[in-house]
Every structure is written in C-alpha cells, then in structure tokens.
Amino acid sequence: MANDKTKYGPDNPHPLSTRKTELVWEGKYDENGNRREVDIAGCAMPMQKIETIDEPASRLSQTGLFDAQKAHKDDFRNMLIWGDNKLVMASLLKDFKGKVDLIYIDPPFDVGADFTMDVPIGDGKEAIGKDQSTLEMVAYRDMWGKGTDSYLHMMYERLALMKELLSGTGSIYVHCDWHIGHGIKHVLDDVFDHRNFQSHITWLRSSSGKTISRSFPSDTDFILWYSKSDKFSFMPVYKPLSESTIAMYNMDDGDGRGKYRFYPMQKTGSPGPETTYDYVDNNGKIWKCPVKGWRMKYEKLKALENDSRLYLGGNTLQEKAYWNERENEGKLANNLWDDIPNIQGSANEMLGYATQKPEALLERIIKVSSNEGDLVADFFCGSGTTGAVAERLGRRWILSDLGRFAIHTSRKRMIELQRKLYEDNKPYRAFDVYNLGRYERQWWQKERLKGADEEHRRVVLEFYKAEVLQNTSSLLIHGRKGSALCHVDSIDGLFTRDELKAVAKAAKEAGAKELHCLAWEFEMDLRLICHEIEHADNIKIKLIPIPREIMEKNRTTPPPFLEVAVLEVEPVYKTIDGKKVVDIKLKKFVPSLAEVPSKELEALKERAIKSGFDFIDFWAVDFDYQDGQPFEHHWQAYRTRKDRSLPTVSNHEYDKYPKKGKYTACVKVVDIFGCDTSITVEVEI
C-alpha cells in the first residue's frame, strides 16, 4: 500500500468510501450474507373478535336515556388486541397499512427486566405477589434467549412492521432507558433512516435525592422520535408557567385588563437596521436607541403606546404583558421534559401496574404529533395509558399486548373512561376486544413443531410430565400420568361436550378411574357435563388448560398445569310494571390459580375454595348471548384501587328480549390475575 500512487477523489472514489457504519446482530443476515427480511405473509392471520363494548349505550338504553349524540358518528371502533404484537401487526397490515398516524411504544428495556407487582385480594388488605415468570415476561418470550442480539432482532422485526403501518406523515416515539436505548437508536436509524430522526427527548421521571457511592442515580428515561418522512405533523406545546413566574404579574392599572408585568423592549440579539432607531413618544420625549436596538420595528412600538401597552417611566421603555392574555401560553417545551413527574402512589390515575406511565407524558406526545380524529397505536400497551389519553383527546386507537393481565387492565380502564366521558357529556368511541387465539397456536405449530399433530401432543405431555403412549386401543387416548389417562386436544379446536363424552367413554373402556383432558379452549358449561359423567361412570375427570407458556421459544421447565376455574350462576327474576326482568347472581367461583407464583400456590388453594369471590376482579353479563358471536357487554362490575367492593348480583333488570321464550345469558368472570372464565345459563321469559 505504501507504493500505491493511485489518487482517489470525487471522480475516482476509494472502493471502501461508500461503506457505512452499521449495527449488526445475530439474525440480521442469513447464512449467505443476505439481509433477512420480516416474513410478513407468514405471520399474517385472522383475528377473532371476542368482545364488543359500548358500555354507556348498553347500560342506559334500558331506561331510554342513551343519547346517540354523545357517541362519535364515524363507524370506526377502537381495537384492543390480545396476542403477539409481531403477529398482530402483520395481521393489521391488510386494513391499516399506511393508515396509523402516531405510534408510541414502551417496550421492555433489556434482559432481566422485573415486572413484579402486588395484586390485591378481595378488600385489598392483603395482596399476592406476581413475579415476572407468570406475568409480562411471558409476553416477550422470543426476545431474550440470546441476550442483546435476540432483543435487537425482536425490536427490528417489530419496528419494520410499525413503519409499514405508519402513514406518510406519521411519527413513532420509542420509550427507552440506559440499558439498551443506544442499541434501539441504531435499529431505528436502520429502519426509519437517520435523516428522519427528529428528537432525543429526555424525561425526568423522578428526583431520587439519593446518595450512592459508586455511580449517579438514574432519574431519567429518554424517548426517541422518528418520522416516516420529512413531512410530518408537529404542533408546538407549552409547559405551564412556574409559580414564581406567575407571581411576577403583580401590577394592575384598574382599567379592566387585569394584572400585568413588564417586559424590556431592548433587543438581546444582533442589531438590525429596522430596529435601531431613536424612539419619539406621543409626548415628544426621545428615547435613545439601546446598544442592540429595539425588539420590534418603529410602527409596532408606536402601536403598543397607542394601545396603552407601553410603560414610559424609568430609564427605558417596557411592554405591559397581561396575564389573562398569556396564562394559556406558558413556556415553549423543548426536548428536556422536566415538568412531568412520574405517577405517585396516591394519584387518581394510579392502577398499580408495574410499567404504567403518566397520562401527562402521553398527552404531550399525542398533542405534538397528531390531530383530532387521527389513529394512534401502542403495541406494548401495558396498562392502556396511550389508549386512555387518545380517547380523551378525540383520537382513534389500536392497542395490543400479549399479557392477559395487561389486556384486562386496559379493558377496565377504557370502560371506566367510557362512563366518565358519557357523564361529562363528551363523545366517546365503542371498542372491541380481539384475540389471535388458535391462529397464534397454529403459527407456533407450523414454525416450531413443523406442523405435526403428534409433535404437538408430545410437547404438551412432556411439559405435563406425562408418559406418551403409543398404539393405544383408542386414538383419543394419548398419554398416562400416574394412574390417570390423558387426552390432548387439537391445537386449533374447541374441546366440546361431545368430545368429552367420547374421550370419557374411551377411558372407561380402557379401565381408567381418572381422566385428564388437556386443551387450549373448553366449551362453556363443560364442568357441569363432567359432574354428570363422573356420577354415571364412576370416573374422575380433570379439565386442564394448556398454558400458553409452553410456546416460549426457550422454555425448558414446565409451567403450572392447573384445572379450569369453577363458575356457577343462576338467573334472578322480578316483575316491574307488569314486565318480567332478569338479572344474574354469582353462586360459586373457584379460580384456577394458574397465574399464582409456585411459592404462594399451596397457601392460596384453601382460600380459593372457601372464599373464591375474593379472587374476582371483574365480571360482566351478556343477557342475550348468541353462540358464535362476540360477547356483548350489557352490564359489568369491577373492583378499583379505591373501591374494593364487588356485587355478586347484577342490577341491570334486563327486559329487551323480543318475545316470550328461552334465551341464553353468558357470564364472564375475570380474576385478579387477568384470567377469564365464562359460563352460560338458560333464561326463560
């Protein structure tokens, strides 16, 4: 190289001159060195609508008080989606590609994140600790198996999908901290182009005041803002004025304009020819030009004097700035957000969710980068703060999370907000709850189990610690655990009463005294059928949901396999003005405890049997349930942080059945861990 006399320049660039600095992680390129793209088509799948919620309408229509004017008139229904956000976003592309105006995400920051929280029981005087193994860690099951490489690849795939969903003028805000934020910044540069980086926002979330010996306290997070293109929405926002600044408005001329303060008229920047002059006031007094001139041209200064807004005392001119004209202006916000404190324990918005962010933080982001009616999305929605603020500000929203507790928390929050907006005579939108459900499991079977039903049964039985049986007398019997025979239902099926009867018959013919039925979904009322079969055939039956945790990419230890919850209800009738009305009464509830940490499981089993109602956080009734249709909320009751009471009888007095006859009501109960149980009951009118 020392003898190389080649001259490189604009007309003869060096071969390495176009090489860029690049963040590379395992999985970014395939074995041939080609950039690995996100398999959108392979991830896309239909979503199931499982609930539809327009709480004020359903509640108040009973009395004829519902005012349709309070609802938004467009036909868009907000969406709350339970499922893996990669699969959710790929599935949304068909209808929402290029239609999302703003995305905010608060992803987990790094390996070892701790989502431990205390969940109150009953009246809230005691709580159960929910640790990361049974809560949010499950929601990001693919990301930490190979440390930072795996995390960055997880984020790359999801950010690439978010870019596809964003509109041409859309923006994305990614909430980070010091753990991995620097890596996410490089991934965002890669996906969105570094030229579309708009700001690095530092949020002062706390002021620890702690003294530590070997480092500085970490009191800040940062938020990375990128746009889809160079054309994006931006509306300046203002920080509230401080009390000391407000106190400076302490003068009043008694002319009805209110209090004011003085602003100097001298310019602080470079002087200009149009602002360097001697000013002659209306009394003929000459005010010499300051060193750098005046803040404005002569004509504007004269207009202030003519409007009695110029103070002509002292050694220089000063403007009268009136408080009532500036109180809503405040100070223009910059990229240091030190005026939004984190949520305190006593705050009304506090939900007790581990990663909950203050509404004021999301309000600023949404106001800056969206307009009323725009579509806002959050694919790591947690407690639903993004959706709550978007709803309050008149935006449409899509939220998703894989954690069932997150979905339940968001559902309660949005129902409560619907009620409040209605009571305040403000518009609101109804929302639907979706689930990828069996489709997500099908994807897991295709990608990881290579599509084999036998492999699915083997994986389930191994996690269940049961023996896999070959060449059994019945194709319905797949394993043995102790003296019990085991049946594993198909990955995409609903375990029905007819299937239960057939499996129980096969187990009885095989001489079994105990049968364990493992399935992803069970038909409602199935436990009642179990009791009938047990009594008739002298065989004990356990209905055991297959835990979603077995789909974790790197799981080796078995998650808990626990029986389905027990739920019993009955209709309650009364006559009002000669018309028969119906309500629903909870008779019995025993939670499954599937989400309880193993160290606390034994201690809670007895309480769950004796005081099962203490474990109910939410319950709802669809008084006219149609099989195969989404659960429609006609009435709900739920506990809050401040009010831990919970009625066990609905007070809806439903009377909207079209004619006399038999109907089906469906009751959904959600326990304090976010797990739901449903049952139907016959209603006769």
PDB file of N, CA and C in Angstrom, residues 45 87 435-446 449 456 490-494 520-521 548 551:
ATOM      1  N   MET A  45     -52.465 -13.395   9.965  1.00  0.00           N
ATOM      2  CA  MET A  45     -53.516 -14.350  10.263  1.00  0.00           C
ATOM      3  C   MET A  45     -54.752 -13.605  10.725  1.00  0.00           C
ATOM      4  N   LEU A  87     -47.286 -10.772  15.285  1.00  0.00           N
ATOM      5  CA  LEU A  87     -48.375 -11.375  14.534  1.00  0.00           C
ATOM      6  C   LEU A  87     -49.551 -10.409  14.412  1.00  0.00           C
ATOM      7  N   ASN A 435     -58.573 -11.330  19.669  1.00  0.00           N
ATOM      8  CA  ASN A 435     -57.568 -12.299  20.075  1.00  0.00           C
ATOM      9  C   ASN A 435     -57.116 -13.082  18.844  1.00  0.00           C
ATOM     10  N   LEU A 436     -55.810 -13.286  18.733  1.00  0.00           N
ATOM     11  CA  LEU A 436     -55.319 -14.160  17.672  1.00  0.00           C
ATOM     12  C   LEU A 436     -55.662 -15.618  17.945  1.00  0.00           C
ATOM     13  N   GLY A 437     -55.771 -15.929  19.226  1.00  0.00           N
ATOM     14  CA  GLY A 437     -56.259 -17.230  19.664  1.00  0.00           C
ATOM     15  C   GLY A 437     -55.622 -18.417  19.003  1.00  0.00           C
ATOM     16  N   ARG A 438     -56.438 -19.274  18.456  1.00  0.00           N
ATOM     17  CA  ARG A 438     -55.955 -20.517  17.880  1.00  0.00           C
ATOM     18  C   ARG A 438     -55.032 -20.267  16.697  1.00  0.00           C
ATOM     19  N   TYR A 439     -55.164 -19.130  16.032  1.00  0.00           N
ATOM     20  CA  TYR A 439     -54.301 -18.844  14.900  1.00  0.00           C
ATOM     21  C   TYR A 439     -52.855 -18.667  15.338  1.00  0.00           C
ATOM     22  N   GLU A 440     -52.679 -18.065  16.501  1.00  0.00           N
ATOM     23  CA  GLU A 440     -51.343 -17.933  17.044  1.00  0.00           C
ATOM     24  C   GLU A 440     -50.747 -19.306  17.340  1.00  0.00           C
ATOM     25  N   ARG A 441     -51.584 -20.171  17.855  1.00  0.00           N
ATOM     26  CA  ARG A 441     -51.112 -21.537  18.120  1.00  0.00           C
ATOM     27  C   ARG A 441     -50.798 -22.287  16.828  1.00  0.00           C
ATOM     28  N   GLN A 442     -51.584 -22.055  15.806  1.00  0.00           N
ATOM     29  CA  GLN A 442     -51.305 -22.674  14.525  1.00  0.00           C
ATOM     30  C   GLN A 442     -49.962 -22.221  13.977  1.00  0.00           C
ATOM     31  N   TRP A 443     -49.677 -20.932  14.140  1.00  0.00           N
ATOM     32  CA  TRP A 443     -48.388 -20.400  13.703  1.00  0.00           C
ATOM     33  C   TRP A 443     -47.258 -21.064  14.479  1.00  0.00           C
ATOM     34  N   TRP A 444     -47.444 -21.222  15.770  1.00  0.00           N
ATOM     35  CA  TRP A 444     -46.446 -21.894  16.608  1.00  0.00           C
ATOM     36  C   TRP A 444     -46.239 -23.333  16.144  1.00  0.00           C
ATOM     37  N   GLN A 445     -47.316 -24.022  15.854  1.00  0.00           N
ATOM     38  CA  GLN A 445     -47.207 -25.395  15.388  1.00  0.00           C
ATOM     39  C   GLN A 445     -46.474 -25.472  14.055  1.00  0.00           C
ATOM     40  N   LYS A 446     -46.788 -24.556  13.137  1.00  0.00           N
ATOM     41  CA  LYS A 446     -46.159 -24.559  11.827  1.00  0.00           C
ATOM     42  C   LYS A 446     -44.678 -24.235  11.908  1.00  0.00           C
ATOM     43  N   LEU A 449     -43.098 -26.669  15.452  1.00  0.00           N
ATOM     44  CA  LEU A 449     -43.388 -28.091  15.551  1.00  0.00           C
ATOM     45  C   LEU A 449     -43.451 -28.762  14.196  1.00  0.00           C
ATOM     46  N   HIS A 456     -47.096 -31.929  18.545  1.00  0.00           N
ATOM     47  CA  HIS A 456     -47.826 -31.067  19.471  1.00  0.00           C
ATOM     48  C   HIS A 456     -48.209 -31.828  20.728  1.00  0.00           C
ATOM     49  N   SER A 490     -56.753 -31.066  19.953  1.00  0.00           N
ATOM     50  CA  SER A 490     -56.042 -30.482  18.822  1.00  0.00           C
ATOM     51  C   SER A 490     -55.711 -29.016  19.092  1.00  0.00           C
ATOM     52  N   ILE A 491     -54.721 -28.521  18.376  1.00  0.00           N
ATOM     53  CA  ILE A 491     -54.211 -27.179  18.626  1.00  0.00           C
ATOM     54  C   ILE A 491     -55.177 -26.096  18.165  1.00  0.00           C
ATOM     55  N   ASP A 492     -56.060 -26.410  17.234  1.00  0.00           N
ATOM     56  CA  ASP A 492     -56.953 -25.407  16.683  1.00  0.00           C
ATOM     57  C   ASP A 492     -58.417 -25.695  16.979  1.00  0.00           C
ATOM     58  N   GLY A 493     -58.669 -26.562  17.956  1.00  0.00           N
ATOM     59  CA  GLY A 493     -60.036 -26.948  18.227  1.00  0.00           C
ATOM     60  C   GLY A 493     -60.552 -26.482  19.566  1.00  0.00           C
ATOM     61  N   LEU A 494     -61.852 -26.528  19.707  1.00  0.00           N
ATOM     62  CA  LEU A 494     -62.540 -26.262  20.956  1.00  0.00           C
ATOM     63  C   LEU A 494     -62.973 -27.601  21.539  1.00  0.00           C
ATOM     64  N   TRP A 520     -56.612 -26.326  24.742  1.00  0.00           N
ATOM     65  CA  TRP A 520     -56.370 -24.883  24.685  1.00  0.00           C
ATOM     66  C   TRP A 520     -57.624 -24.099  25.022  1.00  0.00           C
ATOM     67  N   GLU A 521     -58.773 -24.614  24.589  1.00  0.00           N
ATOM     68  CA  GLU A 521     -60.044 -23.948  24.851  1.00  0.00           C
ATOM     69  C   GLU A 521     -61.091 -24.995  25.197  1.00  0.00           C
ATOM     70  N   ARG A 548     -50.192 -21.167  27.874  1.00  0.00           N
ATOM     71  CA  ARG A 548     -49.582 -20.512  26.712  1.00  0.00           C
ATOM     72  C   ARG A 548     -48.059 -20.498  26.824  1.00  0.00           C
ATOM     73  N   MET A 551     -45.365 -22.243  24.621  1.00  0.00           N
ATOM     74  CA  MET A 551     -44.949 -21.736  23.321  1.00  0.00           C
ATOM     75  C   MET A 551     -43.689 -20.887  23.393  1.00  0.00           C
TER      76      MET A 551
END
